[in-house]
Short mmCIF file of C-alpha atoms in Angstrom, two decimals:
data_model
loop_
_atom_site.label_atom_id
_atom_site.label_comp_id
_atom_site.label_asym_id
_atom_site.label_seq_id
_atom_site.Cartn_x
_atom_site.Cartn_y
_atom_site.Cartn_z
CA MET A 1 -12.97 21.33 -39.57
CA LYS A 2 -16.06 22.32 -37.75
CA THR A 3 -17.89 19.01 -38.20
CA MET A 4 -14.71 17.04 -37.26
CA GLY A 5 -14.19 19.17 -34.09
CA ILE A 6 -17.58 18.19 -32.81
CA TRP A 7 -16.76 14.62 -33.82
CA LEU A 8 -13.31 14.80 -31.41
CA GLU A 9 -15.37 16.22 -28.49
CA ARG A 10 -17.63 14.03 -28.70
CA ILE A 11 -14.87 11.17 -28.75
CA GLU A 12 -13.16 13.02 -25.77
CA ALA A 13 -15.99 12.51 -23.81
CA GLY A 14 -16.28 9.03 -24.43
CA ILE A 15 -19.18 8.22 -26.75
CA THR A 16 -19.69 4.11 -27.44
CA ASP A 17 -18.70 2.50 -30.21
CA GLU A 18 -22.21 1.59 -31.63
CA SER A 19 -23.52 5.23 -30.44
CA LEU A 20 -20.46 7.11 -32.81
CA ALA A 21 -20.90 4.16 -35.43
CA LYS A 22 -24.88 5.18 -35.80
CA ALA A 23 -23.60 8.32 -35.77
CA LEU A 24 -21.52 8.30 -37.93
CA GLN A 25 -23.48 6.36 -40.55
CA GLU A 26 -26.16 9.55 -40.23
CA ALA A 27 -23.46 11.86 -41.24
CA LEU A 28 -22.44 10.06 -43.78
CA ASP A 29 -26.19 9.63 -45.17
CA ARG A 30 -26.10 14.07 -45.05
CA HIS A 31 -22.63 13.96 -46.62
CA GLU A 32 -21.23 15.43 -43.53
CA VAL A 33 -18.12 13.35 -42.83
CA THR A 34 -16.74 10.96 -45.89
CA ASP A 35 -15.88 7.44 -45.74
CA SER A 36 -12.23 7.84 -44.44
CA ALA A 37 -13.06 10.85 -41.55
CA ALA A 38 -15.49 8.26 -40.23
CA ARG A 39 -13.15 4.84 -40.75
CA ALA A 40 -10.75 7.37 -38.40
CA ALA A 41 -12.80 8.35 -35.92
CA LEU A 42 -14.11 4.95 -35.43
CA SER A 43 -10.49 3.52 -34.87
CA ILE A 44 -9.90 6.60 -32.66
CA ASN A 45 -12.42 6.48 -29.94
CA ALA A 46 -11.90 2.11 -30.01
CA ARG A 47 -7.84 3.24 -29.34
CA LEU A 48 -9.74 6.08 -26.53
CA ARG A 49 -11.92 3.19 -24.85
CA GLU A 50 -8.53 0.40 -24.58
CA ARG A 51 -6.34 3.12 -23.40
CA ARG A 52 -9.32 4.10 -20.61
CA GLN A 53 -9.43 0.63 -20.01
CA ARG A 54 -6.25 -0.06 -19.96
CA GLU A 55 -5.85 2.79 -16.83
CA ASP A 56 -8.82 1.49 -14.75
CA LEU A 57 -7.55 -2.30 -14.77
CA LEU A 58 -3.82 -1.01 -13.66
CA ARG A 59 -5.42 1.88 -11.00
CA ALA A 60 -7.50 -1.01 -9.82
CA LEU A 61 -4.59 -3.75 -9.93
CA HIS A 62 -2.77 -1.26 -8.19
CA ASP A 63 -5.40 -0.22 -5.14
CA THR A 64 -5.90 -3.76 -4.87
CA ALA A 65 -2.74 -4.54 -3.78
CA THR A 66 -2.06 -1.84 -1.69
CA ASP A 67 -5.13 -3.09 0.30
CA LEU A 68 -4.11 -6.42 0.33
CA THR A 69 -0.36 -5.33 1.63
CA GLY A 70 -1.96 -3.24 4.66
CA ILE A 71 -4.37 -6.38 6.15
CA ARG A 72 -2.44 -9.03 8.53
CA ASP A 73 -5.11 -11.74 9.60
CA VAL A 74 -5.36 -14.35 6.62
CA GLU A 75 -8.94 -15.20 6.74
CA ALA A 76 -9.32 -11.44 5.51
CA VAL A 77 -6.43 -11.66 2.77
CA LEU A 78 -8.11 -14.53 1.74
CA LEU A 79 -11.43 -13.34 1.17
CA ALA A 80 -10.23 -9.87 -0.01
CA ILE A 81 -8.30 -11.37 -2.82
CA VAL A 82 -11.11 -13.61 -3.93
CA LYS A 83 -13.73 -11.25 -4.01
CA ARG A 84 -11.60 -8.08 -5.52
CA THR A 85 -10.39 -10.39 -8.41
CA ARG A 86 -14.64 -11.42 -8.80
CA ILE A 87 -15.17 -7.76 -8.83
CA LEU A 88 -12.33 -6.82 -11.53
CA ALA A 89 -12.98 -9.67 -13.75
CA GLY A 90 -16.85 -9.51 -13.88
CA SER A 91 -17.07 -13.74 -13.17
CA ASP A 92 -19.92 -15.16 -11.52
CA MET A 93 -17.55 -16.81 -8.95
CA ALA A 94 -13.73 -16.45 -7.75
CA TYR A 95 -11.58 -18.92 -5.26
CA ILE A 96 -8.14 -19.45 -4.14
CA SER A 97 -6.31 -23.30 -3.99
CA LEU A 98 -3.41 -24.08 -1.97
CA ASN A 99 -1.49 -26.72 -2.32
CA ASP A 100 -1.07 -30.14 -0.54
CA TYR A 101 1.77 -31.59 -1.55
CA GLU A 102 2.36 -34.97 1.28
CA ARG A 103 -1.42 -35.46 -0.54
CA HIS A 104 -0.35 -34.53 -4.46
CA GLU A 105 -3.12 -32.38 -3.81
CA THR A 106 -4.61 -28.95 -4.01
CA TYR A 107 -7.60 -27.88 -2.24
CA ILE A 108 -10.36 -24.99 -2.44
CA ARG A 109 -9.23 -22.21 0.56
CA LYS A 110 -11.56 -19.50 0.03
CA SER A 111 -14.35 -18.76 -2.25
CA ASP A 112 -16.61 -15.95 -3.47
CA GLY A 113 -19.84 -16.61 -5.09
CA VAL A 114 -19.92 -20.54 -4.78
CA ALA A 115 -23.62 -21.88 -4.61
CA THR A 116 -22.71 -25.41 -3.11
CA GLU A 117 -20.92 -26.32 -0.27
CA ASP A 118 -19.55 -29.50 -2.36
CA TYR A 119 -17.86 -26.67 -5.31
CA ARG A 120 -16.50 -24.65 -1.96
CA THR A 121 -14.71 -27.80 -0.35
CA ILE A 122 -13.23 -29.20 -3.67
CA ARG A 123 -10.17 -30.94 -3.58
CA MET A 124 -8.52 -33.23 -6.48
CA PRO A 125 -5.24 -34.33 -7.95
CA ILE A 126 -2.67 -31.00 -9.22
CA GLY A 127 -2.82 -31.63 -12.56
CA THR A 128 -6.18 -32.54 -13.36
CA GLY A 129 -9.08 -30.38 -14.24
CA VAL A 130 -8.27 -26.47 -15.06
CA LEU A 131 -7.20 -25.93 -10.95
CA GLY A 132 -5.10 -28.70 -11.10
CA LYS A 133 -3.47 -27.23 -14.17
CA ALA A 134 -3.69 -23.84 -12.87
CA ALA A 135 -1.75 -25.43 -9.29
CA ALA A 136 0.76 -27.45 -11.37
CA GLY A 137 2.64 -23.65 -12.09
CA LEU A 138 2.97 -24.31 -15.50
CA SER A 139 1.17 -21.34 -16.53
CA PRO A 140 -2.45 -19.71 -16.93
CA TYR A 141 -5.22 -22.28 -18.22
CA GLN A 142 -8.42 -21.71 -18.97
CA THR A 143 -11.67 -23.58 -20.98
CA GLU A 144 -14.81 -22.23 -22.28
CA ASP A 145 -16.63 -24.76 -21.54
CA TYR A 146 -15.43 -27.26 -18.72
CA LEU A 147 -17.79 -30.38 -19.41
CA THR A 148 -16.93 -31.12 -22.69
CA ASP A 149 -13.37 -29.83 -23.33
CA LEU A 150 -12.00 -33.21 -24.11
CA ALA A 151 -8.40 -31.55 -23.68
CA ILE A 152 -9.12 -31.86 -19.80
CA SER A 153 -8.03 -34.48 -17.43
CA HIS A 154 -12.03 -35.22 -15.84
CA LEU A 155 -12.53 -36.65 -12.97
CA PRO A 156 -16.34 -38.40 -12.99
CA HIS A 157 -17.20 -37.07 -9.03
CA ILE A 158 -15.56 -33.57 -10.41
CA ASP A 159 -17.67 -33.28 -12.97
CA ASN A 160 -20.68 -33.87 -10.89
CA ILE A 161 -19.83 -31.52 -9.09
CA VAL A 162 -19.11 -28.48 -11.78
CA GLY A 163 -22.65 -29.82 -13.14
CA LYS A 164 -24.32 -28.42 -10.03
CA GLU A 165 -22.44 -25.60 -9.41
CA GLY A 166 -23.45 -24.92 -13.27
CA VAL A 167 -20.01 -23.33 -13.82
CA ARG A 168 -18.56 -23.77 -18.10
CA ALA A 169 -15.70 -21.35 -18.55
CA ILE A 170 -12.60 -21.55 -15.95
CA LEU A 171 -9.70 -19.77 -15.59
CA GLY A 172 -7.11 -20.41 -13.46
CA VAL A 173 -3.08 -19.03 -12.83
CA PRO A 174 -0.61 -20.45 -10.61
CA LEU A 175 0.21 -18.78 -7.48
CA HIS A 176 4.25 -18.91 -7.46
CA LEU A 177 6.09 -17.71 -3.86
CA TYR A 178 10.32 -18.10 -3.58
CA GLY A 179 10.26 -20.18 -6.73
CA LYS A 180 7.49 -22.44 -5.65
CA VAL A 181 3.91 -22.96 -6.43
CA ILE A 182 1.67 -22.66 -3.69
CA GLY A 183 -1.51 -22.26 -5.28
CA ALA A 184 -4.08 -21.40 -7.83
CA LEU A 185 -6.41 -18.50 -8.36
CA LEU A 186 -8.87 -18.86 -10.56
CA ILE A 187 -12.58 -17.30 -11.90
CA ALA A 188 -15.20 -19.56 -13.47
CA ASP A 189 -18.23 -18.42 -14.91
CA ARG A 190 -21.87 -20.44 -15.61
CA MET A 191 -21.70 -19.50 -19.45
CA PRO A 192 -19.31 -20.57 -22.00
CA ARG A 193 -16.73 -17.84 -22.12
CA VAL A 194 -13.56 -17.17 -23.87
CA TYR A 195 -10.96 -15.24 -21.37
CA GLY A 196 -9.16 -12.40 -23.32
CA PRO A 197 -5.42 -11.59 -22.69
CA GLU A 198 -5.92 -8.57 -20.92
CA LEU A 199 -8.10 -10.53 -18.51
CA VAL A 200 -5.97 -13.28 -18.17
CA ASP A 201 -2.48 -11.06 -17.61
CA LEU A 202 -5.18 -8.97 -14.88
CA VAL A 203 -5.74 -12.47 -13.25
CA ASP A 204 -2.69 -13.37 -13.16
CA ALA A 205 -0.62 -10.05 -12.01
CA ILE A 206 -3.27 -10.38 -8.93
CA GLY A 207 -2.07 -13.90 -9.13
CA LYS A 208 1.58 -12.33 -7.70
CA HIS A 209 0.34 -10.12 -5.44
CA ALA A 210 -1.62 -12.35 -4.05
CA ALA A 211 1.23 -14.62 -2.88
CA VAL A 212 2.72 -12.25 -1.46
CA ALA A 213 -0.04 -10.61 0.69
CA ILE A 214 -0.81 -14.05 1.89
CA ASP A 215 2.83 -14.90 2.83
CA ASN A 216 2.85 -11.60 4.69
CA ALA A 217 -0.29 -12.23 6.55
CA GLN A 218 0.97 -16.20 7.66
CA ARG A 219 4.70 -14.79 9.02
CA PHE A 220 2.82 -12.08 11.00
CA ALA A 221 0.01 -14.11 11.95
CA GLU A 222 3.27 -16.80 13.43
CA ALA A 223 5.26 -13.65 14.57
CA THR A 224 2.04 -13.22 16.72
CA SER A 225 1.52 -15.97 17.88
CA ALA A 226 4.83 -16.63 18.83
CA LEU A 227 4.82 -13.40 20.87
CA GLN A 228 1.83 -14.42 22.49
CA ARG A 229 3.69 -17.60 23.48
CA LEU A 230 6.81 -15.75 24.89
CA GLY A 231 4.36 -13.70 26.48
CA ASN A 232 2.87 -16.49 28.65
CA GLU A 233 6.27 -18.20 29.15
CA ASN A 234 7.72 -14.99 30.78
CA ARG A 235 4.48 -14.62 33.09
CA THR A 236 4.94 -18.24 33.91
CA ARG A 237 8.34 -17.67 34.50
CA LEU A 238 8.07 -14.61 36.91
CA GLU A 239 4.86 -16.61 39.11
CA GLU A 240 7.38 -19.55 39.40
CA MET A 241 10.35 -16.96 40.55
CA GLY A 242 7.74 -14.98 43.01
CA GLY A 243 6.55 -18.51 44.75
CA LEU A 244 9.96 -19.05 44.48
CA GLN A 245 11.28 -15.83 46.26
CA ARG A 246 8.38 -17.02 49.00
CA LEU A 247 9.64 -20.00 49.88
CA ILE A 248 13.01 -18.66 50.73
CA ASP A 249 11.38 -16.00 52.74
CA LEU A 250 9.39 -18.54 54.69
CA ASP A 251 12.53 -20.54 54.63
CA GLU A 252 14.30 -17.77 56.32
CA ARG A 253 11.97 -16.98 59.07
CA PHE A 254 11.89 -20.19 60.57
CA ILE A 255 15.70 -20.04 60.19
CA GLU A 256 15.44 -17.10 62.54
CA VAL A 257 12.99 -18.74 64.93
CA VAL A 258 15.54 -21.98 65.01
CA VAL A 259 18.17 -19.01 65.92
CA ARG A 260 16.41 -17.50 68.68
CA GLY A 261 15.61 -20.54 70.61
CA SER A 262 11.87 -20.32 70.29
CA GLY A 263 11.39 -23.86 69.65
CA LEU A 264 7.93 -25.57 69.64
CA GLU A 265 6.16 -21.66 70.94
CA GLY A 266 8.09 -19.79 68.18
CA PHE A 267 6.99 -22.00 65.37
CA ALA A 268 3.94 -22.21 66.33
CA ALA A 269 2.91 -18.78 66.43
CA LEU A 270 5.13 -18.27 63.39
CA SER A 271 2.39 -20.87 61.46
CA ARG A 272 -0.34 -19.06 62.41
CA GLN A 273 0.30 -15.78 61.57
CA ILE A 274 1.47 -17.31 57.44
CA LEU A 275 -1.68 -19.74 57.73
CA GLY A 276 -4.24 -17.10 58.71
#
């Protein structure tokens, strides 16, 4: 019991799987634990590690959603999305695209970690490549090694840009808003990588929050612009009304000159007074 208590304490403290396996093997060699106890300890440690990781990701996702909700500037929202996504995914880069349905294209709107200008400004037909497939809105899409993936619809000039950037693995999730796909959120790495289900779910969840945050920021910007236009229009109307009132006052003063019968001298005197 004392031996098992020590192992449980080490597991609760957060020992790594590698360190635990090594320590248990040494304990097995000394006949301090049984094979079944060692396997149980490894299983418990793996489950606790996975649980901690899920809790960390959920906490990070909550913080991300909270941060995005409070940002009102569109550019700041987009930058926050790609930076936070890149950090949480542990990827070399992250970027967000918006759909241009008039041209049936999607284009990269904001990125983080991208080295080349050609990659930062990619524009491609919806439905082609990982970016285009994600922007089509059917489901998340990924490739372990883009240039060698024959299942993807390739475009020569896009392949050239991807090759210069050194991108290998890509994961994209669609951005849905009010039943419409507005773009895609993507992560990419310069080494082959398989993105596991938990990471796909995480990026997809960020994408859902991102779509709402972008919409909120755009609505806030539109409302602010409308208020500014209204304020400018009101100021213009007030200035026009002030000018009109001054003309009315001037007209009344000239009428008084006529009524008093002051003649040309009265007009001249009033003119000198007005014009200084």
